mmCIF file of C-alpha atoms and ligand atoms in Angstrom:
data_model
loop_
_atom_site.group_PDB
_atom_site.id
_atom_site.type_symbol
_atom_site.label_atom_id
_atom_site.label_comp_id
_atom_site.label_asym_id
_atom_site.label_seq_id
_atom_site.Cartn_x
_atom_site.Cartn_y
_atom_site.Cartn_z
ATOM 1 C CA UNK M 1 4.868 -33.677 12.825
ATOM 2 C CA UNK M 2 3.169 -35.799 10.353
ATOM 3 C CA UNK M 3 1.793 -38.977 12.036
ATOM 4 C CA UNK M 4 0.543 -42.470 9.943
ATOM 5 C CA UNK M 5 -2.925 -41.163 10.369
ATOM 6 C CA UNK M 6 -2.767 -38.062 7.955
ATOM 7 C CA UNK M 7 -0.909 -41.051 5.444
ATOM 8 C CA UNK M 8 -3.505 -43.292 6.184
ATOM 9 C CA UNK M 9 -6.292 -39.473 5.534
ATOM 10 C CA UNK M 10 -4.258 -38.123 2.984
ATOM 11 C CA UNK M 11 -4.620 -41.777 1.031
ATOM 12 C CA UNK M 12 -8.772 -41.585 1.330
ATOM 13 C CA UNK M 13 -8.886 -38.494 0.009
ATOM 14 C CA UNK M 14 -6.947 -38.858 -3.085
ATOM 15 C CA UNK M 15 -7.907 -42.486 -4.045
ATOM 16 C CA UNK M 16 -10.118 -41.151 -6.649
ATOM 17 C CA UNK M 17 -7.764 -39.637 -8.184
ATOM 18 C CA UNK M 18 -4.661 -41.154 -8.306
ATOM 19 C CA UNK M 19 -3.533 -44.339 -10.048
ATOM 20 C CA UNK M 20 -2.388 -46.986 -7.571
ATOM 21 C CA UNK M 21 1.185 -47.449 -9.643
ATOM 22 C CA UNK M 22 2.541 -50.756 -10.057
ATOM 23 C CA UNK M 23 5.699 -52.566 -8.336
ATOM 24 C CA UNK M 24 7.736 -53.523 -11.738
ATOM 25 C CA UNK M 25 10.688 -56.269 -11.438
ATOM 26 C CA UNK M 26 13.821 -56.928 -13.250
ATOM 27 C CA UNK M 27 15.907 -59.933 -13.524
ATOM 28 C CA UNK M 28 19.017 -58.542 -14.973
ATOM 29 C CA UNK M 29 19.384 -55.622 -12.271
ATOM 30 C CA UNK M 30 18.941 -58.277 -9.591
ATOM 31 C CA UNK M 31 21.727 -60.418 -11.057
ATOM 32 C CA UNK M 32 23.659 -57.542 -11.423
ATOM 33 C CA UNK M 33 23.547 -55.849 -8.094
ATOM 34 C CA UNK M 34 23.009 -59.067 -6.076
ATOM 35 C CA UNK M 35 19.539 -58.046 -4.557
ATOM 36 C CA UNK M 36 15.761 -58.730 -5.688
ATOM 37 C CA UNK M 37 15.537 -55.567 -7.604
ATOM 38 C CA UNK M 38 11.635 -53.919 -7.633
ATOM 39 C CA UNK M 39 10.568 -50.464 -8.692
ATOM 40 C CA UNK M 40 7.884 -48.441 -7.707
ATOM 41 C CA UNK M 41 6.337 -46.930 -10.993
ATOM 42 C CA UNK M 42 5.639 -43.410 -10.306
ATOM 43 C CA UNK M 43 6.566 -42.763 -13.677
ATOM 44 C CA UNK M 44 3.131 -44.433 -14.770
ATOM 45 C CA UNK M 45 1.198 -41.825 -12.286
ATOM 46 C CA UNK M 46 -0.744 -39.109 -13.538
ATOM 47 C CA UNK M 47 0.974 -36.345 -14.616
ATOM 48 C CA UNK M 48 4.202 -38.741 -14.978
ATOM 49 C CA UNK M 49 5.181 -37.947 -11.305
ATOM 50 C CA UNK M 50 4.917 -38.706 -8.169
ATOM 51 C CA UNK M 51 3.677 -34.736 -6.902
ATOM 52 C CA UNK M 52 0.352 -35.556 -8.013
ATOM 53 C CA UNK M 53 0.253 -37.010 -4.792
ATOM 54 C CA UNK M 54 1.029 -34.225 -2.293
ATOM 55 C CA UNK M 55 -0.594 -31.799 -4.646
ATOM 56 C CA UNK M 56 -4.018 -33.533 -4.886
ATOM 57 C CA UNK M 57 -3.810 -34.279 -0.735
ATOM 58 C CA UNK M 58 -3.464 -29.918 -0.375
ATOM 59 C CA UNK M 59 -5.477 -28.627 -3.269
ATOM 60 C CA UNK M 60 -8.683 -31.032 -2.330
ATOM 61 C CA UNK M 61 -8.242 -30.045 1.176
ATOM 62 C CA UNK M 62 -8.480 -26.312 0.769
ATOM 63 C CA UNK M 63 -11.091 -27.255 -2.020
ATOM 64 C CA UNK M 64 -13.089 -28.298 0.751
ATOM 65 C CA UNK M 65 -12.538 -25.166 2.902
ATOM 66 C CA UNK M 66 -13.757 -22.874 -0.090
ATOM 67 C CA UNK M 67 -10.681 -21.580 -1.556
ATOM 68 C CA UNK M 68 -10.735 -19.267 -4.467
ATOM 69 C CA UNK M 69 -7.636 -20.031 -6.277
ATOM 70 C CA UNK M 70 -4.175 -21.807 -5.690
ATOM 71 C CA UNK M 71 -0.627 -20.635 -6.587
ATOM 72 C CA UNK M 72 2.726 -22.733 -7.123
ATOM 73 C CA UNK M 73 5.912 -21.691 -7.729
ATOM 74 C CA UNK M 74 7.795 -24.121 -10.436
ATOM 75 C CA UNK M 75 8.720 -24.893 -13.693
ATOM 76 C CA UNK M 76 8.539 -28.614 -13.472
ATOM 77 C CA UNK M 77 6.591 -31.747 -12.194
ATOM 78 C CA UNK M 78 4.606 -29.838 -8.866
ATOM 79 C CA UNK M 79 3.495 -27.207 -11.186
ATOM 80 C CA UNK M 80 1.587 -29.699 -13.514
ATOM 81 C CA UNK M 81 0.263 -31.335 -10.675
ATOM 82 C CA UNK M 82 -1.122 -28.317 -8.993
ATOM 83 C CA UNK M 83 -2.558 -27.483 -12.247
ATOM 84 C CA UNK M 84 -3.919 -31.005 -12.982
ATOM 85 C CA UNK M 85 -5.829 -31.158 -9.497
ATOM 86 C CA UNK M 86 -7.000 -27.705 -9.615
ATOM 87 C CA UNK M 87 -8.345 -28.112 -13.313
ATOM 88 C CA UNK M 88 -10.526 -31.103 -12.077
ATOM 89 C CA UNK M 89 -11.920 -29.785 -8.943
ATOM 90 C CA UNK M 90 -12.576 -26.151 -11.269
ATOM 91 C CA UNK M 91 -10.374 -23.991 -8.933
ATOM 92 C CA UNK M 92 -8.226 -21.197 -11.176
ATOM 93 C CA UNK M 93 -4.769 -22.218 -10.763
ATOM 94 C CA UNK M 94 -1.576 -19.448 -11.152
ATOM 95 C CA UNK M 95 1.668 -21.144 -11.985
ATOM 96 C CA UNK M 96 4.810 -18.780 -11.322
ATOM 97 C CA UNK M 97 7.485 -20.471 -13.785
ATOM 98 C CA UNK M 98 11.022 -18.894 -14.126
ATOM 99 C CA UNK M 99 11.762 -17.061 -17.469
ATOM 100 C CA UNK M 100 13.687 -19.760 -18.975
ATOM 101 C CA UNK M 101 11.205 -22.392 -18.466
ATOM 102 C CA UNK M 102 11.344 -25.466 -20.403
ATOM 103 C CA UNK M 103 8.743 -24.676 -23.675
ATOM 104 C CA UNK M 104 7.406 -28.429 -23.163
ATOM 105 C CA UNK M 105 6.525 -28.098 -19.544
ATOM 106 C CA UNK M 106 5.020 -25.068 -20.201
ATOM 107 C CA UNK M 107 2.190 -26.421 -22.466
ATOM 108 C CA UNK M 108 1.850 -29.218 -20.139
ATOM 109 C CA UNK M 109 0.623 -26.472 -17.307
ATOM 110 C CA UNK M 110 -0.901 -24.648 -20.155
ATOM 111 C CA UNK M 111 -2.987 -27.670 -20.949
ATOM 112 C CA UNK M 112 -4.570 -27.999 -17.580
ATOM 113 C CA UNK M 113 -5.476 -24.467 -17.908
ATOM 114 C CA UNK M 114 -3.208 -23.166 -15.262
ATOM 115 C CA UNK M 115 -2.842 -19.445 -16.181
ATOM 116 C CA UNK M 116 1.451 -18.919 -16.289
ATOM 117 C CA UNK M 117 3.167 -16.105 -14.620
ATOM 118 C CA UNK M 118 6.739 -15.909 -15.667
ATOM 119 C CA UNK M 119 9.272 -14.124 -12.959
ATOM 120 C CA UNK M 120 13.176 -14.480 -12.716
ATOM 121 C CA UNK M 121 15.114 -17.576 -12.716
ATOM 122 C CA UNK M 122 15.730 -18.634 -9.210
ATOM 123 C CA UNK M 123 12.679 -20.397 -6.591
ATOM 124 C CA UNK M 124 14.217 -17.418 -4.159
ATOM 125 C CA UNK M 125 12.446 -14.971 -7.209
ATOM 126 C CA UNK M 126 9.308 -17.029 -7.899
ATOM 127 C CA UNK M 127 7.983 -18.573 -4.417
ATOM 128 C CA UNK M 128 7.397 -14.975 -2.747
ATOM 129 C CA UNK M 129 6.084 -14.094 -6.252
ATOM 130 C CA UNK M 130 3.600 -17.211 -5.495
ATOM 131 C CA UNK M 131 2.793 -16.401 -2.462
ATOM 132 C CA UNK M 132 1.800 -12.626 -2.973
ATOM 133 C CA UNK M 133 -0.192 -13.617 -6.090
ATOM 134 C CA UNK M 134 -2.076 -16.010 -3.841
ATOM 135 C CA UNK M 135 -2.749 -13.130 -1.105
ATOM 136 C CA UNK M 136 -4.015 -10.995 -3.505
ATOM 137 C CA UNK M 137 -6.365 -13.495 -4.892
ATOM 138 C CA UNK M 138 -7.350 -14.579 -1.635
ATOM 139 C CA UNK M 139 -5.863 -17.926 -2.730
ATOM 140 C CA UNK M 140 -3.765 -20.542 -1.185
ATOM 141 C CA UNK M 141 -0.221 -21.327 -1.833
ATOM 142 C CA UNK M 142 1.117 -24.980 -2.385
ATOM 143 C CA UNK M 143 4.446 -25.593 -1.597
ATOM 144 C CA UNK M 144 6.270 -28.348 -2.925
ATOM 145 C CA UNK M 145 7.731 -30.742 -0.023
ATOM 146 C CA UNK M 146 7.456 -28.191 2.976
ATOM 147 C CA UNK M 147 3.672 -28.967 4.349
ATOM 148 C CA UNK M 148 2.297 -31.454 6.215
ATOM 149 C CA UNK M 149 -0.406 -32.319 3.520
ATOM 150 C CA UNK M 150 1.686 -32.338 0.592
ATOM 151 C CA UNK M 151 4.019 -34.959 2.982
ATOM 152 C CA UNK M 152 0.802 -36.783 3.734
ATOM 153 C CA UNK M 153 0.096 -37.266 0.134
ATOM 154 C CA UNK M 154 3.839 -37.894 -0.899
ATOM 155 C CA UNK M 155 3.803 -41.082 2.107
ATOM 156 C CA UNK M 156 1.175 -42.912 0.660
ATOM 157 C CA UNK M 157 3.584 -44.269 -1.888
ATOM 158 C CA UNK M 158 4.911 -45.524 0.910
ATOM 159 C CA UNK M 159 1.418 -47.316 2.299
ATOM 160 C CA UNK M 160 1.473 -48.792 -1.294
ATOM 161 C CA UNK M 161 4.671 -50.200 -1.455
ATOM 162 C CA UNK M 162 4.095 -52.040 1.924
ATOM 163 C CA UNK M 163 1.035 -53.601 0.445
ATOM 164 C CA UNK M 164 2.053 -54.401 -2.554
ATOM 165 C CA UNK M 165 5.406 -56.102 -1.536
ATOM 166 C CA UNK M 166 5.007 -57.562 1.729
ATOM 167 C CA UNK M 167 8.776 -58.919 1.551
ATOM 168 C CA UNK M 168 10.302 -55.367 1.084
ATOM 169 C CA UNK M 169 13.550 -55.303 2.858
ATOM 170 C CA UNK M 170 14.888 -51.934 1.437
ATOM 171 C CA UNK M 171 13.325 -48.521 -0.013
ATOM 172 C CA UNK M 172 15.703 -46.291 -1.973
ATOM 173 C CA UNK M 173 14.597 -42.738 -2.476
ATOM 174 C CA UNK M 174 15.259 -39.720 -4.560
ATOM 175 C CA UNK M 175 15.817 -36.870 -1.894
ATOM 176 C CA UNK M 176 15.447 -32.990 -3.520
ATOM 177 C CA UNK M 177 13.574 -30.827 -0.832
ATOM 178 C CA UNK M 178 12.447 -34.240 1.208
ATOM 179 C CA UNK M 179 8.911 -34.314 0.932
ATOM 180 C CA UNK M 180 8.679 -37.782 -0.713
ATOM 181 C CA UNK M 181 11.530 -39.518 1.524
ATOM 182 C CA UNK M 182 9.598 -37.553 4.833
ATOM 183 C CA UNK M 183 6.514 -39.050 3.231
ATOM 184 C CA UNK M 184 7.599 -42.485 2.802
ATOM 185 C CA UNK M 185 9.956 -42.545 6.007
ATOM 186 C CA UNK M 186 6.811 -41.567 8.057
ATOM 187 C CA UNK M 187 4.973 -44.772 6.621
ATOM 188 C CA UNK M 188 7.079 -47.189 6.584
ATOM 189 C CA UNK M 189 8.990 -46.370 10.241
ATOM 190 C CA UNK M 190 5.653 -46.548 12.116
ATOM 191 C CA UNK M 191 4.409 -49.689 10.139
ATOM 192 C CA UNK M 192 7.772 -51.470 9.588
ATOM 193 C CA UNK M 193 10.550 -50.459 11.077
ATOM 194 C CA UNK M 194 12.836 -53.118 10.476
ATOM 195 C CA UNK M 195 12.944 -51.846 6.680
ATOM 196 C CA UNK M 196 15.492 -49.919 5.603
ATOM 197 C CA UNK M 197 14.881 -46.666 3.874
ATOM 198 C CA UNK M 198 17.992 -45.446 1.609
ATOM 199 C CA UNK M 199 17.978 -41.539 0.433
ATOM 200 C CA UNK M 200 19.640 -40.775 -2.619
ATOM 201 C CA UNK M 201 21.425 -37.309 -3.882
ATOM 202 C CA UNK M 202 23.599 -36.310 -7.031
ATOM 203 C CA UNK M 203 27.174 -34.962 -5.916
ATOM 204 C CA UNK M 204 26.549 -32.112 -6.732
ATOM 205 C CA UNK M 205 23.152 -31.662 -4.747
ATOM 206 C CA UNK M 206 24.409 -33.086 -1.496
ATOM 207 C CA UNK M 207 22.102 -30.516 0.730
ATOM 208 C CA UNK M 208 20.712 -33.414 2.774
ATOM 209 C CA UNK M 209 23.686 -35.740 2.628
ATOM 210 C CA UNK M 210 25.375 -32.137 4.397
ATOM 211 C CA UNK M 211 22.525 -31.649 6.171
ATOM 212 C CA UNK M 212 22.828 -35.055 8.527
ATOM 213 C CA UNK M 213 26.474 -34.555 8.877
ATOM 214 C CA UNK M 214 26.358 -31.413 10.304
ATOM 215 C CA UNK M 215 23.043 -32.219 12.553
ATOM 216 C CA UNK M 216 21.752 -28.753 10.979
ATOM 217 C CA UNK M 217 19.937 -27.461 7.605
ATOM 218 C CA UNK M 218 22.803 -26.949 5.522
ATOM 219 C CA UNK M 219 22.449 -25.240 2.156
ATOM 220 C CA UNK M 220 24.485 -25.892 -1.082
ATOM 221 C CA UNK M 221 25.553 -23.558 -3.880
ATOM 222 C CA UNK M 222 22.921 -23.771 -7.304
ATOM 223 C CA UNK M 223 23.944 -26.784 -9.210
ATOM 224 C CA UNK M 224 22.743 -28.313 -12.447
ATOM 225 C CA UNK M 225 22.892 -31.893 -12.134
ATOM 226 C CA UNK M 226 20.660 -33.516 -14.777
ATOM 227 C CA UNK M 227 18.771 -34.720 -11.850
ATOM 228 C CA UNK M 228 16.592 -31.501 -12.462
ATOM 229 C CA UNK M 229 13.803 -32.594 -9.850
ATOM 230 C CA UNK M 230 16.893 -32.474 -7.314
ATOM 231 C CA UNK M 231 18.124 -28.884 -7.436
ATOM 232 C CA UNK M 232 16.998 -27.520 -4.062
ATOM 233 C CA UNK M 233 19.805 -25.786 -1.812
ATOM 234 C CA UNK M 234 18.717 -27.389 1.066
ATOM 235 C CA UNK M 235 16.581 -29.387 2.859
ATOM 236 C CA UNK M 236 12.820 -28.070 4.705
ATOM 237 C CA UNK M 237 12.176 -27.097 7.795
ATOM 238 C CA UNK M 238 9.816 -29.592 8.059
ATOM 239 C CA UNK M 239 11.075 -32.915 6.256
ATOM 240 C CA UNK M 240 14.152 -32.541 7.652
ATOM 241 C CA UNK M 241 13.670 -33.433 11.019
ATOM 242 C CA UNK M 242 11.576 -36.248 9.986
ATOM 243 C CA UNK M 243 14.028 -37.593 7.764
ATOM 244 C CA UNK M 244 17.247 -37.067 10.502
ATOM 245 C CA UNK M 245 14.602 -39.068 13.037
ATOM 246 C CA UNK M 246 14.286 -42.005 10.784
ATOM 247 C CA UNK M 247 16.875 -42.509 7.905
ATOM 248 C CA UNK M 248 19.192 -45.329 7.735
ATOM 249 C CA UNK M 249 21.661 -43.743 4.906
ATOM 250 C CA UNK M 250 22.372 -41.282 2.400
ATOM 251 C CA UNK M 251 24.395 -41.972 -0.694
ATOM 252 C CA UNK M 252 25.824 -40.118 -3.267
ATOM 253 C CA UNK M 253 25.486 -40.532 -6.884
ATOM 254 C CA UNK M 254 27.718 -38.798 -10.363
ATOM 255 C CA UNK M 255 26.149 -37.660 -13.030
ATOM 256 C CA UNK M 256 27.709 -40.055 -14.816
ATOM 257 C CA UNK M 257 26.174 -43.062 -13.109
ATOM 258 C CA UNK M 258 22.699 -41.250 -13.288
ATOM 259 C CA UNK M 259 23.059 -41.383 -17.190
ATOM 260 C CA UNK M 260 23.653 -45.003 -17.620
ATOM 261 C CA UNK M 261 21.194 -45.834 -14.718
ATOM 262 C CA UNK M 262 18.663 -43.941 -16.863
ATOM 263 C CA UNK M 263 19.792 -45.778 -20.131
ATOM 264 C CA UNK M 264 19.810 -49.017 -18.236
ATOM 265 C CA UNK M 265 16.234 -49.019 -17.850
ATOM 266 C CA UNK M 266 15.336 -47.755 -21.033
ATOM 267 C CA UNK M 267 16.690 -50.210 -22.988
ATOM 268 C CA UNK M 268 16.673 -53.437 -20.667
ATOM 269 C CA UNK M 269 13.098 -52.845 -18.528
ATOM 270 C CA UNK M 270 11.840 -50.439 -21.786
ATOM 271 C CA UNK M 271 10.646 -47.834 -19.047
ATOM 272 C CA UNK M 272 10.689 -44.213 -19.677
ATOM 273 C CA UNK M 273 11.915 -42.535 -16.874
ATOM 274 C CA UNK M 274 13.852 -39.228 -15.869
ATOM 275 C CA UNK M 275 16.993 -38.093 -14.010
ATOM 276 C CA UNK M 276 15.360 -37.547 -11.128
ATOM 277 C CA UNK M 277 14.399 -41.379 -10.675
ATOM 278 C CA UNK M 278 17.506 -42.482 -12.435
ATOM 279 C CA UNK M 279 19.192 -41.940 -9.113
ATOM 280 C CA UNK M 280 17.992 -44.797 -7.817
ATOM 281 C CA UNK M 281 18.879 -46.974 -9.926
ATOM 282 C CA UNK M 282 22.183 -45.839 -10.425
ATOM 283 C CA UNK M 283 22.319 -46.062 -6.130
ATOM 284 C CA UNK M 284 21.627 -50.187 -6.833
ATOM 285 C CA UNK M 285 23.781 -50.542 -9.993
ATOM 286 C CA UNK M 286 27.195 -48.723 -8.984
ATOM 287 C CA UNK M 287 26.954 -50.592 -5.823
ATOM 288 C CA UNK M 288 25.988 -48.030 -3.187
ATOM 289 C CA UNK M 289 23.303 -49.711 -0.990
ATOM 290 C CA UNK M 290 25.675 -51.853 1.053
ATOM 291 C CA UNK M 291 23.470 -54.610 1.115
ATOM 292 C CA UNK M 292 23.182 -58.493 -0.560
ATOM 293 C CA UNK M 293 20.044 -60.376 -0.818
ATOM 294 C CA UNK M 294 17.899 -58.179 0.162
ATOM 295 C CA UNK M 295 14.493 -56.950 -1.389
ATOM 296 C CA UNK M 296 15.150 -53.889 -2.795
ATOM 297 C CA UNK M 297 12.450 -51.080 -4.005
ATOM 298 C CA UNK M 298 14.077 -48.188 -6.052
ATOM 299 C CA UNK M 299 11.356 -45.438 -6.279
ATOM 300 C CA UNK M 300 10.888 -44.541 -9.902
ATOM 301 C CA UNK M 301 9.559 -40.875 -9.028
ATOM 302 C CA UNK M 302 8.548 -39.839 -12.409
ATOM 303 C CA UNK M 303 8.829 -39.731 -16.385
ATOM 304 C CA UNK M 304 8.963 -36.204 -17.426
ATOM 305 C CA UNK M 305 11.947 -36.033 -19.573
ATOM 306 C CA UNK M 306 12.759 -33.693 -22.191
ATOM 307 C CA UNK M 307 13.310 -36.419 -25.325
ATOM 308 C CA UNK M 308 15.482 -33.787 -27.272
ATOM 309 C CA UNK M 309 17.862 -33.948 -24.037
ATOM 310 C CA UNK M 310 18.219 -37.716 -23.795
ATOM 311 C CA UNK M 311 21.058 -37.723 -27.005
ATOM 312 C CA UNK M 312 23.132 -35.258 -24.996
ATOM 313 C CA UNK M 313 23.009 -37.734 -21.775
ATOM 314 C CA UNK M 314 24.979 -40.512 -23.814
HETATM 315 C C1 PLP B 1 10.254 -33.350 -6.921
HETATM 316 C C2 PLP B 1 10.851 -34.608 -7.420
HETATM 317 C C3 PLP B 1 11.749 -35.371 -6.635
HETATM 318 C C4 PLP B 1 12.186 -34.934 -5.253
HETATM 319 O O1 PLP B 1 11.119 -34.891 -4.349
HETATM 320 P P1 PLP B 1 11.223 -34.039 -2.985
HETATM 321 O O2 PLP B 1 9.905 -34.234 -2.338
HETATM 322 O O3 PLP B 1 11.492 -32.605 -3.372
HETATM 323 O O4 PLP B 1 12.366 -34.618 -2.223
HETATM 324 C C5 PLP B 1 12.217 -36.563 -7.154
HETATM 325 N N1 PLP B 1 11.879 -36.983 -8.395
HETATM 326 C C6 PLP B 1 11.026 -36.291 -9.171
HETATM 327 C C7 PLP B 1 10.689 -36.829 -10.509
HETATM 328 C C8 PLP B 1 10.477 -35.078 -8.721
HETATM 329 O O5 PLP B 1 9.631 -34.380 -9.503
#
């Protein structure tokens, strides 16, 4: 299991590279909800998202070990970030991407000059795809919540947090394969444990909600919840244990409440942020948390949206 100490590793060897994000505040959420509402600004990290984190923590340690190239398997947020960190430390970087990848996030890979493989739609097509392409290269494949390292990297938003806000009562987290929640739970249990940590899940992507209930991985049909960065089936074999060990809830957000979360803090805290994050928010706003007074942190996990989308969300 991952301990404080490869947070407290993992956080060393990405300092140079990651921006320390800052805790943002807002008045009229606070009112609203009847808590001390704070955000954690992964939005503002490079590469808009949060991955950068895990990524960085896995692709400088096998750096270090020699490896010849790194492989990922997605079309969004981890496969920037693999290709970000890889560009800087001049590893080659394959990014498998499913045929109908999203033109935008495309480029972005393209622009870290991470060479794109296109194969089927599904992650159950494209991760052995990855993982073959990095065997054949003699590479190293990066998964995107289920290692210890890319947990590691993911918790030290959660070292951050607990220095930045020494008063933080509350965490609420976005939850798609559970590497950022594992991450976070990991640091703040062992430093804190009187705070509470809060996962949060669309509906329709209720794999870890499931999960708990039935004290086993559970998996969930595809769905496409707008909350794109929250689409996996089901929970990993290694967050999952780490998040049944130390959660204090899961709760369930509509689509509907994601949009107007997202819209919320657009046009009242002027922050750009996507679905994925929006679930926070929306956890706070439509009265979810179960708690009054408290000091709240709603993870803003990143800022990738597709603009031309954002109309359609109204
Ligand atoms: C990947 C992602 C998540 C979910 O993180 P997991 O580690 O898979 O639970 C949440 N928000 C954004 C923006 C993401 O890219």
């Amino acid at each position: 299991m991952v301990t404080i100490k490869d947070i407290h590793q993992a956080r060393e060897r990405i300092s140079t590279i990651i921006n320390e994000t800052p805790i943002l505040s807002s008045s009229q959420l606070s009112n609203l909800c009847g808590n001390s509402m704070f955000f954690k600004a992964e939005h503002l990290q490079k590469t808009g998202a949060f991955k950068v984190r895990g990524a960085t923590n896995k692709v400088m340690y096998a750096a270090a070990e020699g490896v010849s190239s790194v492989t990922a398997a997605s079309s969004g947020n981890h496969g920037q970030a693999v290709a970000y960190i890889a560009n800087i430390l001049g590893v080659p970087a394959t990014i498998v991407v499913p045929e109908d990848a999203n033109a935008s996030k495309v480029s972005a890979i393209r622009s870290y000059n991470g060479s794109i493989e296109t194969c089927g739609t599904t992650s159950d097509e494209r991760i052995p795809r990855a993982e073959i392409l990095a065997k054949e290269n003699g590479g190293v494949f990066i998964p995107p919540y289920d290692d210890p390292l890319v947990i590691a990297g993911q918790g030290t938003v959660g070292l951050e947090i607990l220095e930045q806000l020494e008063l933080v009562e509350a965490v609420v987290v976005p939850i798609g394969g559970g590497g950022l929640i594992s991450g976070i739970l990991t640091a703040v249990k062992e430093i804190k444990p009187s705070v509470k940590i809060i996962g949060v899940e669309p509906v329709s992507a209720n794999d870890t909600y499931l999960s708990l209930k039935n004290r086993q991985i559970t998996s969930i049909q595809k769905t496409n919840t707008i909350a794109d960065g929250l689409r996996t089936s089901q929970p990993g074999s290694l967050t999952f244990p780490i998040v049944e060990k130390y959660i204090d809830n899961v709760v369930l957000v509509s689509e509907d409440e994601i949009s107007q979360a997202l819209f919320f803090v657009l046009e009242r805290m002027k922050q750009l942020i996507e679905p994925s994050s929006a679930v926070t928010v929306a956890a706070a706003m439509f009265d979810k948390l179960n708690m009054r007074d408290k000091n709240v942190v709603c993870v803003l996990s990143g800022g990738n949206v597709d603009l031309g989308k954002i109309g359609h969300m109204m």
